[in-house]
mmCIF file of C-alpha atoms in Angstrom:
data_model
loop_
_atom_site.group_PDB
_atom_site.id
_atom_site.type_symbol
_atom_site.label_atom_id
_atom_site.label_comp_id
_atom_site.label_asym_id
_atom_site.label_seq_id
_atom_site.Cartn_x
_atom_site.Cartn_y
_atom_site.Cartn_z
ATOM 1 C CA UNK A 24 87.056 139.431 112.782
ATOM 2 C CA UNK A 25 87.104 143.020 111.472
ATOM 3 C CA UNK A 26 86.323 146.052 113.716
ATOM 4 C CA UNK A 27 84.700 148.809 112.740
ATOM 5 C CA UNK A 28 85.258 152.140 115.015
ATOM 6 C CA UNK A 29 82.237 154.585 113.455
ATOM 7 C CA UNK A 30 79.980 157.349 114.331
ATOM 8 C CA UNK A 31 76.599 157.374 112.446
ATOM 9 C CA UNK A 32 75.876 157.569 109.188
ATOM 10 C CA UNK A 33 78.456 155.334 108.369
ATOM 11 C CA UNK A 34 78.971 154.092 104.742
ATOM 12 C CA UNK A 35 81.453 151.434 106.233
ATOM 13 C CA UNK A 36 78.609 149.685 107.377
ATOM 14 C CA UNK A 37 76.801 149.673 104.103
ATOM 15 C CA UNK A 38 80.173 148.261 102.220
ATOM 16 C CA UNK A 39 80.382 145.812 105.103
ATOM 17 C CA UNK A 40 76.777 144.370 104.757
ATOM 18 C CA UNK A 41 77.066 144.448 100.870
ATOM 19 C CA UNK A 42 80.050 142.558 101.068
ATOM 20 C CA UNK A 43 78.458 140.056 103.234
ATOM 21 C CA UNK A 44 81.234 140.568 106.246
ATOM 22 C CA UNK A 45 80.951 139.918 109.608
ATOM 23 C CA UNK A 46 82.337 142.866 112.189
ATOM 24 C CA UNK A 47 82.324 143.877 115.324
ATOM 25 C CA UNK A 48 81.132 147.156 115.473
ATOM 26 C CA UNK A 49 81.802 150.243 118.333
ATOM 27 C CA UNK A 50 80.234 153.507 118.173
ATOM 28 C CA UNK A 51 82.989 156.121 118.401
ATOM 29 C CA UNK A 52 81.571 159.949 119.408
ATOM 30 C CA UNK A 53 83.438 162.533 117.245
ATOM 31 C CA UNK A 54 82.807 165.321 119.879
ATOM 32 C CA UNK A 55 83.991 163.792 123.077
ATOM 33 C CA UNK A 56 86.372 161.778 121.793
ATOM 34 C CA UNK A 57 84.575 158.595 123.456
ATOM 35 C CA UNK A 58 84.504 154.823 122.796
ATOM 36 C CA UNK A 59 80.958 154.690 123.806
ATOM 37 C CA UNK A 60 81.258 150.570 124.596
ATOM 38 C CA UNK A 61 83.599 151.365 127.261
ATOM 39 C CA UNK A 62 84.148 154.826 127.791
ATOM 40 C CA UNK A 63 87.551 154.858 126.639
ATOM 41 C CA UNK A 64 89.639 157.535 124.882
ATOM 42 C CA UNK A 65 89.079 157.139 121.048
ATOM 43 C CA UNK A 66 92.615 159.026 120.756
ATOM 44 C CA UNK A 67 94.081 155.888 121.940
ATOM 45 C CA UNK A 68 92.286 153.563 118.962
ATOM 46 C CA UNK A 69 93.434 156.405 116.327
ATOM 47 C CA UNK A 70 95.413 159.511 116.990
ATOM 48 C CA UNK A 71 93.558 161.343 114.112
ATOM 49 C CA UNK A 72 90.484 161.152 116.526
ATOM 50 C CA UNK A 73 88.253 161.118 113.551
ATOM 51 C CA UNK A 74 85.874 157.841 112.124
ATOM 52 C CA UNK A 75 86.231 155.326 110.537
ATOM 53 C CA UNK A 76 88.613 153.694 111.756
ATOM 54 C CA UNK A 77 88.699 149.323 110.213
ATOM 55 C CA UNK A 78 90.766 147.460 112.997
ATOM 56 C CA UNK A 79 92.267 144.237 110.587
ATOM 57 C CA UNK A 80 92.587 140.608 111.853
ATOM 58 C CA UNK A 81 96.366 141.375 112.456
ATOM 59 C CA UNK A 82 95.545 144.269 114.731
ATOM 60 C CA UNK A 83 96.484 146.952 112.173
ATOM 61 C CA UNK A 84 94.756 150.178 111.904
ATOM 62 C CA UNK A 85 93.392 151.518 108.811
ATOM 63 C CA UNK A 86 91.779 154.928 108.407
ATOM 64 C CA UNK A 87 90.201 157.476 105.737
ATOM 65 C CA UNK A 88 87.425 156.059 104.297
ATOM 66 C CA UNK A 89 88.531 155.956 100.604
ATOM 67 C CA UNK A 90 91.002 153.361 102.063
ATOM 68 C CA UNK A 91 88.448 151.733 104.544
ATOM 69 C CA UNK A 92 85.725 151.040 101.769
ATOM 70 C CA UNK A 93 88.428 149.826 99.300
ATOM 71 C CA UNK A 94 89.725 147.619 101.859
ATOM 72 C CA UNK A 95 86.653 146.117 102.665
ATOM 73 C CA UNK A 96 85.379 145.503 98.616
ATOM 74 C CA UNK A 97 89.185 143.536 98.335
ATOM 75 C CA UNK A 98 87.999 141.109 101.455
ATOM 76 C CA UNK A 99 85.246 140.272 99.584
ATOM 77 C CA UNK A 100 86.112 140.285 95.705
ATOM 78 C CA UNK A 101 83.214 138.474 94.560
ATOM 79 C CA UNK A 102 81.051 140.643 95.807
ATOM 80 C CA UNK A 103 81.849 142.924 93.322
ATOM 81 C CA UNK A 104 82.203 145.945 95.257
ATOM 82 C CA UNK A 105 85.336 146.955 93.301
ATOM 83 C CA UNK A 106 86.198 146.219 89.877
ATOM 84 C CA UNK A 107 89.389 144.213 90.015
ATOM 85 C CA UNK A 108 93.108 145.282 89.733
ATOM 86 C CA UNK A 109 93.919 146.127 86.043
ATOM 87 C CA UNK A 110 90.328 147.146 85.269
ATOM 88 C CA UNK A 111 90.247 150.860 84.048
ATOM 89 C CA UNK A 112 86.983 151.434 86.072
ATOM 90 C CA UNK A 113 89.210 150.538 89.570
ATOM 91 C CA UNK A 114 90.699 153.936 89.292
ATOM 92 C CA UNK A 115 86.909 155.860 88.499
ATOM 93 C CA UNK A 116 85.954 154.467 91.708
ATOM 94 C CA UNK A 117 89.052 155.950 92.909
ATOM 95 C CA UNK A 118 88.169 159.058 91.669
ATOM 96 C CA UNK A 119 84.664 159.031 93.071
ATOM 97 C CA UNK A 120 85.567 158.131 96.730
ATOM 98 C CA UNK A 121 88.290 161.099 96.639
ATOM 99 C CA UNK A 122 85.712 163.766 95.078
ATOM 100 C CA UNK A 123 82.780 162.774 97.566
ATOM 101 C CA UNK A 124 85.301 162.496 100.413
ATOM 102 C CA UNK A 125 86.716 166.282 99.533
ATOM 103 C CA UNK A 126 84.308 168.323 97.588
ATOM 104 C CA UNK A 127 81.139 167.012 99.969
ATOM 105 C CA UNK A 128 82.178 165.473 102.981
ATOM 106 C CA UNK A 129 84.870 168.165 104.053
ATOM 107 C CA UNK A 130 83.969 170.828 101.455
ATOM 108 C CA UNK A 131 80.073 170.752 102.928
ATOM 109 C CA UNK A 132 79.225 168.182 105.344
ATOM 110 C CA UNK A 133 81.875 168.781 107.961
ATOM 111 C CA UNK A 134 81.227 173.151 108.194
ATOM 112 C CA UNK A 135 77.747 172.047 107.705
ATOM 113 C CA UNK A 136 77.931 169.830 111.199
ATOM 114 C CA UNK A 137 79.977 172.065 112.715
ATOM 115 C CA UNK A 138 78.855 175.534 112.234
ATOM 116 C CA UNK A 139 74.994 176.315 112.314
ATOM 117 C CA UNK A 140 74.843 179.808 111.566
ATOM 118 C CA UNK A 141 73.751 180.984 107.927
ATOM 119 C CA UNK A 142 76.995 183.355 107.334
ATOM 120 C CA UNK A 143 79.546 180.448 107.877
ATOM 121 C CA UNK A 144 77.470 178.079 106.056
ATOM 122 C CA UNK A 145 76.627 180.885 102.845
ATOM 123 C CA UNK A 146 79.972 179.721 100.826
ATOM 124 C CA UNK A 147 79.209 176.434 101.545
ATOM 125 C CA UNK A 148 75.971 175.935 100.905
ATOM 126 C CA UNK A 149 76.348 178.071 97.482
ATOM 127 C CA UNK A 150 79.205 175.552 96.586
ATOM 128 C CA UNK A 151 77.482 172.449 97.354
ATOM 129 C CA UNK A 152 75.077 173.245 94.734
ATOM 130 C CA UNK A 153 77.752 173.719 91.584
ATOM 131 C CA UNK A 154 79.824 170.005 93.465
ATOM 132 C CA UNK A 155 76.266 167.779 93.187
ATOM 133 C CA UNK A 156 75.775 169.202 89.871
ATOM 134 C CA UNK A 157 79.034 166.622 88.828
ATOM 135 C CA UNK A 158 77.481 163.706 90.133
ATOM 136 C CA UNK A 159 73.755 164.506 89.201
ATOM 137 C CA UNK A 160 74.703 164.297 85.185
ATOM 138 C CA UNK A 161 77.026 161.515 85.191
ATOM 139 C CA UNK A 162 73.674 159.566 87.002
ATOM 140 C CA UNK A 163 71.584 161.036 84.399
ATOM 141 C CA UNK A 164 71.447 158.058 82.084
ATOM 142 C CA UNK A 165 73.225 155.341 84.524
ATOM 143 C CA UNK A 166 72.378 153.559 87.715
ATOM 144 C CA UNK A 167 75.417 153.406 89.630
ATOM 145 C CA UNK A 168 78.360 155.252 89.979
ATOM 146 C CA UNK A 169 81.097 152.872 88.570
ATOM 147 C CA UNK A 170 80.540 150.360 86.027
ATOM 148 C CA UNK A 171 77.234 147.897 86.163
ATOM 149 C CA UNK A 172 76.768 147.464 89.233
ATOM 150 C CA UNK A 173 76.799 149.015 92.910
ATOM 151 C CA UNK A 174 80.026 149.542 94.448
ATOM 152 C CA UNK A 175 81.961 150.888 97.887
ATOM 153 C CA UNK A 176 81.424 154.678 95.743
ATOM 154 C CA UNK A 177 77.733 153.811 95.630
ATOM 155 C CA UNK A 178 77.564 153.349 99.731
ATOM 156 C CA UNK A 179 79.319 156.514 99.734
ATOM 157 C CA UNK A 180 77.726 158.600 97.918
ATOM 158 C CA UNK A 181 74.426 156.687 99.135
ATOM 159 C CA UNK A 182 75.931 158.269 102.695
ATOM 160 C CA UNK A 183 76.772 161.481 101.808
ATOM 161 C CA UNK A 184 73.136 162.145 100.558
ATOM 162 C CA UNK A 185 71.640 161.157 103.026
ATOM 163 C CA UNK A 186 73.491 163.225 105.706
ATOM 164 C CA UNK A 187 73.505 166.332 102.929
ATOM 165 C CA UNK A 188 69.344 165.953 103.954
ATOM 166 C CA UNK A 189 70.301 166.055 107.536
ATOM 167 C CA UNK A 190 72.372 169.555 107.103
ATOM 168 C CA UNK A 191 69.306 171.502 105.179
ATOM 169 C CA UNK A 192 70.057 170.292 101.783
ATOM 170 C CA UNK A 193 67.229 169.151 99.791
ATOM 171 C CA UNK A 194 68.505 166.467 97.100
ATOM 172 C CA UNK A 195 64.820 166.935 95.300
ATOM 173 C CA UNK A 196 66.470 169.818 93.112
ATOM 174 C CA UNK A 197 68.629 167.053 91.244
ATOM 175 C CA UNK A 198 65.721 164.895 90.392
ATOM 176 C CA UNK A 199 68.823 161.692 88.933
ATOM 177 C CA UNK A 200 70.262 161.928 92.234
ATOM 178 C CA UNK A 201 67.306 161.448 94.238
ATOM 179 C CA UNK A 202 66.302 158.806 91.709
ATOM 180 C CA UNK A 203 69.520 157.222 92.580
ATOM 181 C CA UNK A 204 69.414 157.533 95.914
ATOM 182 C CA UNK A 205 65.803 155.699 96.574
ATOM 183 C CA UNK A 206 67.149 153.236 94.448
ATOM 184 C CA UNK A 207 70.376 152.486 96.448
ATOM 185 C CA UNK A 208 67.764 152.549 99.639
ATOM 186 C CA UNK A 209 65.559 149.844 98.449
ATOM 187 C CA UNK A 210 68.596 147.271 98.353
ATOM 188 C CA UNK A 211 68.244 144.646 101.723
ATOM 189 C CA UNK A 212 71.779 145.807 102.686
ATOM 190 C CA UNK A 213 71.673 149.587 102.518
ATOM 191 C CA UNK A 214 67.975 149.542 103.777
ATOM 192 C CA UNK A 215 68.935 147.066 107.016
ATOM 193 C CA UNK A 216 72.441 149.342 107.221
ATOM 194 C CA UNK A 217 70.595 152.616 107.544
ATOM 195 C CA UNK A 218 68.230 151.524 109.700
ATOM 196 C CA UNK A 219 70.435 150.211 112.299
ATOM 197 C CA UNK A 220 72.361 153.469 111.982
ATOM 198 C CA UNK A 221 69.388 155.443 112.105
ATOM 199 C CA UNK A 222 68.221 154.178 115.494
ATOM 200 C CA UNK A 223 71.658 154.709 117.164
ATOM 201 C CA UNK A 224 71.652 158.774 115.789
ATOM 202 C CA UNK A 225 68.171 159.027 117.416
ATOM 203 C CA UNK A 226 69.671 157.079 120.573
ATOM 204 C CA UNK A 227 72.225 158.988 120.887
ATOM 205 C CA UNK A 228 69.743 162.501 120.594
ATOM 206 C CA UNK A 229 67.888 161.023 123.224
#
């Protein structure tokens, strides 16, 4: 069985659920360094010290979570969560996990998370609004990111949304993108995924 080392939100979890895939899953705190199951050093599961991290069946270690999410769509082809090799739309999603990855998750979300005060966050926040403007026209007149249908880009951009809420930025200014995104949360999967997540960030607060 696959493991999945995360810290909430998580789109891992969405991909995993889509995909129908059963995994064990352990909470890994990205300040302390902690496995929270057992208290252990979350150095020692991935040197990087950062989340996700998708333990494989043979014991190997994959991390990034371009090459997590990918991973997980190829487990379960027919699920359709990737189009298939040799299918021109394989390398859009490509694109897509790379630019949400880079221009919000580290270009935003991680100074966002990390740094509180309005001076750090000014170049940020100012840049945050030119990125989204990418992904708010090419949803303009189309439902998901790549191709028909929702893919491992749709859980996460469907993530990086919802934590961009979470770090003062209010998606209701791109009226396709918060279209999209309550459309991605009424599907079973994403709706059971954040929930579950949701309830271990306000455990954790507690």
């Amino acid at each position: 069985m696959l493991q999945l080392y995360f810290f909430p939100m998580a789109s891992s979890r969405i991909a995993l659920m889509e995909a129908g895939v059963e995994a064990q899953y352990h909470l890994a705190h990205i300040w302390t360094k902690k496995v929270v199951d057992d208290d252990t050093d979350f150095r020692d599961v991935s040197p990087k010290g950062a989340v996700p991290v998708l333990v494989l069946e043979n014991g190997e270690r994959l991390t990034e979570s371009a090459a997590v999410l990918q991973y997980i769509a190829d487990v379960r082809p027919q699920a359709g969560l990737a189009p298939r090799f040799g299918d021109p739309d394989r390398y859009r999603l490509q694109e897509w996990l790379s630019f949400i990855g880079a221009e919000i998750h580290k270009a935003f979300l991680f100074p966002a998370f990390w740094y509180k005060d309005d001076g750090s966050l000014a170049k940020p926040r100012a840049r945050i609004v030119q990125t989204l403007s990418a992904p708010s026209a090419h949803l303009a007149d189309r439902e998901f990111l790549v191709g028909h249908g929702f893919t491992v880009a749709d859980a996460h951009l469907t993530w990086a949304l919802l934590l961009l809420r979470h770090a003062g930025i209010d998606i209701a200014q791109w009226p396709s993108l918060a279209a999209y995104l309550e459309r991605m949360q009424a599907r079973p999967a994403v709706r059971e995924a954040i929930a579950t997540e949701m309830a271990l960030r306000k455990t954790m607060a507690s």
